[in-house]
Amino acid sequence: MTITPQSYRGVPEKVQLTISNESVKIIRFGAEYEVEKNINGKWAKTDVTDDIMFIAMLCGLEPGGSASYDIYLYTDKLTYGKGKLRINKTT
């Protein structure tokens, strides 16, 4: 997974997440995700998506395929401050 662009000034309302399947099997994943922040060298889950209702859907990605999705950071709900963020998504 990659985020485009990888570096920002300030925190944007949304970023683009690209998922690439570099395996030999189809990968499947849903719409849900978590935003994590690096605090003192350890990744900690934020609560920004705790009360978000995600669409119940299952996406499939063929070997060699890729797909891009908008990831909303909900900056109106959480002040991130300076530092590193990452998106956690289960396949």
GROMACS .gro file of N, CA and C in nm:
model
  273
    1MET      N    1   0.085  -0.117   0.000
    1MET     CA    2   0.000   0.000   0.000
    1MET      C    3   0.089   0.123   0.000
    2THR      N    4   0.047   0.222  -0.073
    2THR     CA    5   0.119   0.348  -0.075
    2THR      C    6   0.020   0.464  -0.065
    3ILE      N    7   0.066   0.572  -0.005
    3ILE     CA    8  -0.011   0.695   0.006
    3ILE      C    9   0.051   0.797  -0.089
    4THR      N   10  -0.034   0.871  -0.161
    4THR     CA   11   0.016   0.972  -0.254
    4THR      C   12  -0.039   1.108  -0.215
    5PRO      N   13   0.044   1.211  -0.208
    5PRO     CA   14   0.189   1.205  -0.193
    5PRO      C   15   0.225   1.154  -0.053
    6GLN      N   16   0.351   1.123  -0.031
    6GLN     CA   17   0.394   1.062   0.094
    6GLN      C   18   0.429   1.164   0.201
    7SER      N   19   0.438   1.289   0.167
    7SER     CA   20   0.477   1.393   0.262
    7SER      C   21   0.386   1.514   0.243
    8TYR      N   22   0.347   1.577   0.353
    8TYR     CA   23   0.254   1.690   0.347
    8TYR      C   24   0.301   1.802   0.439
    9ARG      N   25   0.259   1.922   0.405
    9ARG     CA   26   0.269   2.036   0.498
    9ARG      C   27   0.131   2.049   0.558
   10GLY      N   28   0.121   2.028   0.687
   10GLY     CA   29  -0.011   2.025   0.749
   10GLY      C   30  -0.076   1.890   0.725
   11VAL      N   31  -0.199   1.876   0.768
   11VAL     CA   32  -0.272   1.749   0.751
   11VAL      C   33  -0.387   1.773   0.653
   12PRO      N   34  -0.387   1.704   0.539
   12PRO     CA   35  -0.495   1.721   0.442
   12PRO      C   36  -0.622   1.652   0.492
   13GLU      N   37  -0.735   1.691   0.438
   13GLU     CA   38  -0.862   1.627   0.474
   13GLU      C   39  -0.866   1.482   0.424
   14LYS      N   40  -0.804   1.458   0.309
   14LYS     CA   41  -0.800   1.321   0.257
   14LYS      C   42  -0.668   1.297   0.185
   15VAL      N   43  -0.632   1.170   0.174
   15VAL     CA   44  -0.515   1.126   0.098
   15VAL      C   45  -0.560   1.013   0.006
   16GLN      N   46  -0.476   0.981  -0.090
   16GLN     CA   47  -0.509   0.871  -0.180
   16GLN      C   48  -0.425   0.749  -0.145
   17LEU      N   49  -0.493   0.639  -0.119
   17LEU     CA   50  -0.428   0.513  -0.086
   17LEU      C   51  -0.434   0.422  -0.208
   18THR      N   52  -0.319   0.371  -0.252
   18THR     CA   53  -0.315   0.276  -0.362
   18THR      C   54  -0.275   0.140  -0.307
   19ILE      N   55  -0.357   0.041  -0.335
   19ILE     CA   56  -0.329  -0.096  -0.293
   19ILE      C   57  -0.287  -0.173  -0.417
   20SER      N   58  -0.171  -0.237  -0.410
   20SER     CA   59  -0.120  -0.318  -0.521
   20SER      C   60  -0.110  -0.463  -0.477
   21ASN      N   61  -0.154  -0.552  -0.562
   21ASN     CA   62  -0.144  -0.695  -0.532
   21ASN      C   63  -0.023  -0.753  -0.602
   22GLU      N   64   0.082  -0.776  -0.526
   22GLU     CA   65   0.206  -0.832  -0.581
   22GLU      C   66   0.217  -0.982  -0.553
   23SER      N   67   0.105  -1.043  -0.511
   23SER     CA   68   0.105  -1.186  -0.482
   23SER      C   69   0.055  -1.263  -0.605
   24VAL      N   70   0.041  -1.393  -0.591
   24VAL     CA   71  -0.008  -1.477  -0.700
   24VAL      C   72  -0.155  -1.515  -0.679
   25LYS      N   73  -0.216  -1.463  -0.573
   25LYS     CA   74  -0.356  -1.492  -0.542
   25LYS      C   75  -0.436  -1.363  -0.535
   26ILE      N   76  -0.568  -1.375  -0.551
   26ILE     CA   77  -0.656  -1.261  -0.534
   26ILE      C   78  -0.652  -1.219  -0.387
   27ILE      N   79  -0.645  -1.088  -0.360
   27ILE     CA   80  -0.658  -1.040  -0.223
   27ILE      C   81  -0.794  -0.973  -0.209
   28ARG      N   82  -0.851  -0.982  -0.090
   28ARG     CA   83  -0.982  -0.924  -0.063
   28ARG      C   84  -0.973  -0.836   0.060
   29PHE      N   85  -1.048  -0.726   0.057
   29PHE     CA   86  -1.046  -0.632   0.169
   29PHE      C   87  -1.175  -0.551   0.167
   30GLY      N   88  -1.207  -0.493   0.280
   30GLY     CA   89  -1.326  -0.411   0.292
   30GLY      C   90  -1.293  -0.263   0.286
   31ALA      N   91  -1.393  -0.181   0.314
   31ALA     CA   92  -1.377  -0.036   0.308
   31ALA      C   93  -1.315   0.021   0.435
   32GLU      N   94  -1.322  -0.053   0.546
   32GLU     CA   95  -1.277   0.002   0.674
   32GLU      C   96  -1.126   0.021   0.680
   33TYR      N   97  -1.084   0.116   0.762
   33TYR     CA   98  -0.942   0.143   0.784
   33TYR      C   99  -0.927   0.213   0.918
   34GLU      N  100  -0.806   0.216   0.968
   34GLU     CA  101  -0.772   0.289   1.090
   34GLU      C  102  -0.657   0.383   1.060
   35VAL      N  103  -0.653   0.493   1.132
   35VAL     CA  104  -0.541   0.587   1.121
   35VAL      C  105  -0.458   0.572   1.247
   36GLU      N  106  -0.328   0.551   1.228
   36GLU     CA  107  -0.237   0.536   1.341
   36GLU      C  108  -0.134   0.648   1.338
   37LYS      N  109  -0.087   0.685   1.458
   37LYS     CA  110   0.015   0.790   1.471
   37LYS      C  111   0.134   0.733   1.544
   38ASN      N  112   0.254   0.772   1.499
   38ASN     CA  113   0.376   0.729   1.565
   38ASN      C  114   0.402   0.821   1.684
   39ILE      N  115   0.399   0.761   1.803
   39ILE     CA  116   0.423   0.836   1.927
   39ILE      C  117   0.541   0.773   1.998
   40ASN      N  118   0.649   0.849   2.007
   40ASN     CA  119   0.771   0.801   2.073
   40ASN      C  120   0.820   0.667   2.016
   41GLY      N  121   0.814   0.653   1.884
   41GLY     CA  122   0.866   0.534   1.818
   41GLY      C  123   0.771   0.416   1.814
   42LYS      N  124   0.648   0.430   1.867
   42LYS     CA  125   0.551   0.321   1.865
   42LYS      C  126   0.423   0.367   1.795
   43TRP      N  127   0.364   0.277   1.717
   43TRP     CA  128   0.241   0.310   1.644
   43TRP      C  129   0.122   0.292   1.736
   44ALA      N  130   0.038   0.396   1.743
   44ALA     CA  131  -0.082   0.395   1.827
   44ALA      C  132  -0.204   0.427   1.743
   45LYS      N  133  -0.310   0.349   1.760
   45LYS     CA  134  -0.434   0.372   1.688
   45LYS      C  135  -0.499   0.500   1.739
   46THR      N  136  -0.545   0.583   1.646
   46THR     CA  137  -0.623   0.700   1.686
   46THR      C  138  -0.770   0.658   1.695
   47ASP      N  139  -0.852   0.740   1.756
   47ASP     CA  140  -0.994   0.706   1.766
   47ASP      C  141  -1.077   0.775   1.658
   48VAL      N  142  -1.011   0.830   1.557
   48VAL     CA  143  -1.080   0.911   1.456
   48VAL      C  144  -1.184   0.831   1.378
   49THR      N  145  -1.167   0.702   1.357
   49THR     CA  146  -1.264   0.624   1.280
   49THR      C  147  -1.352   0.535   1.369
   50ASP      N  148  -1.342   0.549   1.501
   50ASP     CA  149  -1.418   0.462   1.591
   50ASP      C  150  -1.569   0.471   1.571
   51ASP      N  151  -1.621   0.589   1.545
   51ASP     CA  152  -1.766   0.603   1.530
   51ASP      C  153  -1.809   0.622   1.385
   52ILE      N  154  -1.723   0.585   1.292
   52ILE     CA  155  -1.756   0.593   1.149
   52ILE      C  156  -1.819   0.461   1.106
   53MET      N  157  -1.928   0.470   1.031
   53MET     CA  158  -1.992   0.351   0.975
   53MET      C  159  -1.939   0.332   0.833
   54PHE      N  160  -1.866   0.225   0.811
   54PHE     CA  161  -1.813   0.197   0.678
   54PHE      C  162  -1.913   0.112   0.600
   55ILE      N  163  -1.914   0.129   0.470
   55ILE     CA  164  -1.999   0.048   0.382
   55ILE      C  165  -1.952  -0.097   0.391
   56ALA      N  166  -2.045  -0.189   0.408
   56ALA     CA  167  -2.011  -0.331   0.415
   56ALA      C  168  -1.997  -0.383   0.272
   57MET      N  169  -1.874  -0.388   0.225
   57MET     CA  170  -1.848  -0.438   0.090
   57MET      C  171  -1.716  -0.513   0.092
   58LEU      N  172  -1.700  -0.600  -0.003
   58LEU     CA  173  -1.576  -0.676  -0.016
   58LEU      C  174  -1.518  -0.648  -0.154
   59CYS      N  175  -1.396  -0.596  -0.156
   59CYS     CA  176  -1.327  -0.568  -0.282
   59CYS      C  177  -1.228  -0.681  -0.310
   60GLY      N  178  -1.209  -0.713  -0.435
   60GLY     CA  179  -1.111  -0.812  -0.475
   60GLY      C  180  -1.012  -0.752  -0.572
   61LEU      N  181  -0.888  -0.794  -0.559
   61LEU     CA  182  -0.783  -0.742  -0.645
   61LEU      C  183  -0.704  -0.859  -0.702
   62GLU      N  184  -0.704  -0.869  -0.833
   62GLU     CA  185  -0.634  -0.978  -0.903
   62GLU      C  186  -0.483  -0.962  -0.888
   63PRO      N  187  -0.407  -1.071  -0.901
   63PRO     CA  188  -0.261  -1.061  -0.900
   63PRO      C  189  -0.213  -0.961  -1.004
   64GLY      N  190  -0.122  -0.874  -0.964
   64GLY     CA  191  -0.068  -0.772  -1.054
   64GLY      C  192  -0.153  -0.648  -1.065
   65GLY      N  193  -0.272  -0.650  -1.006
   65GLY     CA  194  -0.362  -0.536  -1.015
   65GLY      C  195  -0.339  -0.434  -0.905
   66SER      N  196  -0.396  -0.316  -0.924
   66SER     CA  197  -0.390  -0.213  -0.821
   66SER      C  198  -0.518  -0.131  -0.828
   67ALA      N  199  -0.551  -0.067  -0.717
   67ALA     CA  200  -0.670   0.017  -0.709
   67ALA      C  201  -0.643   0.130  -0.610
   68SER      N  202  -0.702   0.246  -0.635
   68SER     CA  203  -0.681   0.362  -0.549
   68SER      C  204  -0.811   0.402  -0.481
   69TYR      N  205  -0.799   0.449  -0.357
   69TYR     CA  206  -0.913   0.488  -0.276
   69TYR      C  207  -0.882   0.617  -0.201
   70ASP      N  208  -0.984   0.700  -0.182
   70ASP     CA  209  -0.970   0.818  -0.098
   70ASP      C  210  -0.981   0.775   0.048
   71ILE      N  211  -0.887   0.820   0.129
   71ILE     CA  212  -0.888   0.794   0.273
   71ILE      C  213  -0.907   0.927   0.342
   72TYR      N  214  -1.016   0.940   0.414
   72TYR     CA  215  -1.046   1.065   0.485
   72TYR      C  216  -0.984   1.062   0.624
   73LEU      N  217  -0.918   1.171   0.660
   73LEU     CA  218  -0.849   1.181   0.789
   73LEU      C  219  -0.934   1.251   0.895
   74TYR      N  220  -1.049   1.305   0.857
   74TYR     CA  221  -1.143   1.367   0.951
   74TYR      C  222  -1.072   1.467   1.043
   75THR      N  223  -1.009   1.564   0.981
   75THR     CA  224  -0.934   1.664   1.057
   75THR      C  225  -1.024   1.752   1.144
   76ASP      N  226  -1.155   1.749   1.119
   76ASP     CA  227  -1.247   1.823   1.205
   76ASP      C  228  -1.272   1.749   1.337
   77LYS      N  229  -1.238   1.620   1.343
   77LYS     CA  230  -1.260   1.540   1.463
   77LYS      C  231  -1.134   1.522   1.548
   78LEU      N  232  -1.017   1.537   1.486
   78LEU     CA  233  -0.892   1.509   1.557
   78LEU      C  234  -0.783   1.604   1.510
   79THR      N  235  -0.708   1.657   1.604
   79THR     CA  236  -0.592   1.740   1.573
   79THR      C  237  -0.470   1.649   1.578
   80TYR      N  238  -0.407   1.628   1.465
   80TYR     CA  239  -0.297   1.533   1.456
   80TYR      C  240  -0.164   1.591   1.505
   81GLY      N  241  -0.140   1.718   1.482
   81GLY     CA  242  -0.010   1.776   1.516
   81GLY      C  243   0.097   1.723   1.422
   82LYS      N  244   0.223   1.755   1.453
   82LYS     CA  245   0.334   1.709   1.370
   82LYS      C  246   0.362   1.562   1.398
   83GLY      N  247   0.417   1.495   1.298
   83GLY     CA  248   0.457   1.357   1.318
   83GLY      C  249   0.419   1.269   1.200
   84LYS      N  250   0.435   1.139   1.219
   84LYS     CA  251   0.409   1.042   1.114
   84LYS      C  252   0.276   0.972   1.138
   85LEU      N  253   0.201   0.956   1.030
   85LEU     CA  254   0.074   0.883   1.033
   85LEU      C  255   0.085   0.764   0.939
   86ARG      N  256   0.004   0.662   0.965
   86ARG     CA  257  -0.007   0.553   0.869
   86ARG      C  258  -0.150   0.502   0.869
   87ILE      N  259  -0.185   0.439   0.761
   87ILE     CA  260  -0.318   0.380   0.745
   87ILE      C  261  -0.305   0.230   0.767
   88ASN      N  262  -0.393   0.175   0.850
   88ASN     CA  263  -0.394   0.033   0.877
   88ASN      C  264  -0.518  -0.025   0.811
   89LYS      N  265  -0.500  -0.122   0.724
   89LYS     CA  266  -0.608  -0.184   0.649
   89LYS      C  267  -0.583  -0.335   0.646
   90THR      N  268  -0.686  -0.411   0.676
   90THR     CA  269  -0.673  -0.557   0.680
   90THR      C  270  -0.715  -0.619   0.548
   91THR      N  271  -0.635  -0.713   0.498
   91THR     CA  272  -0.671  -0.787   0.376
   91THR      C  273  -0.699  -0.931   0.414
   0.00000   0.00000   0.00000
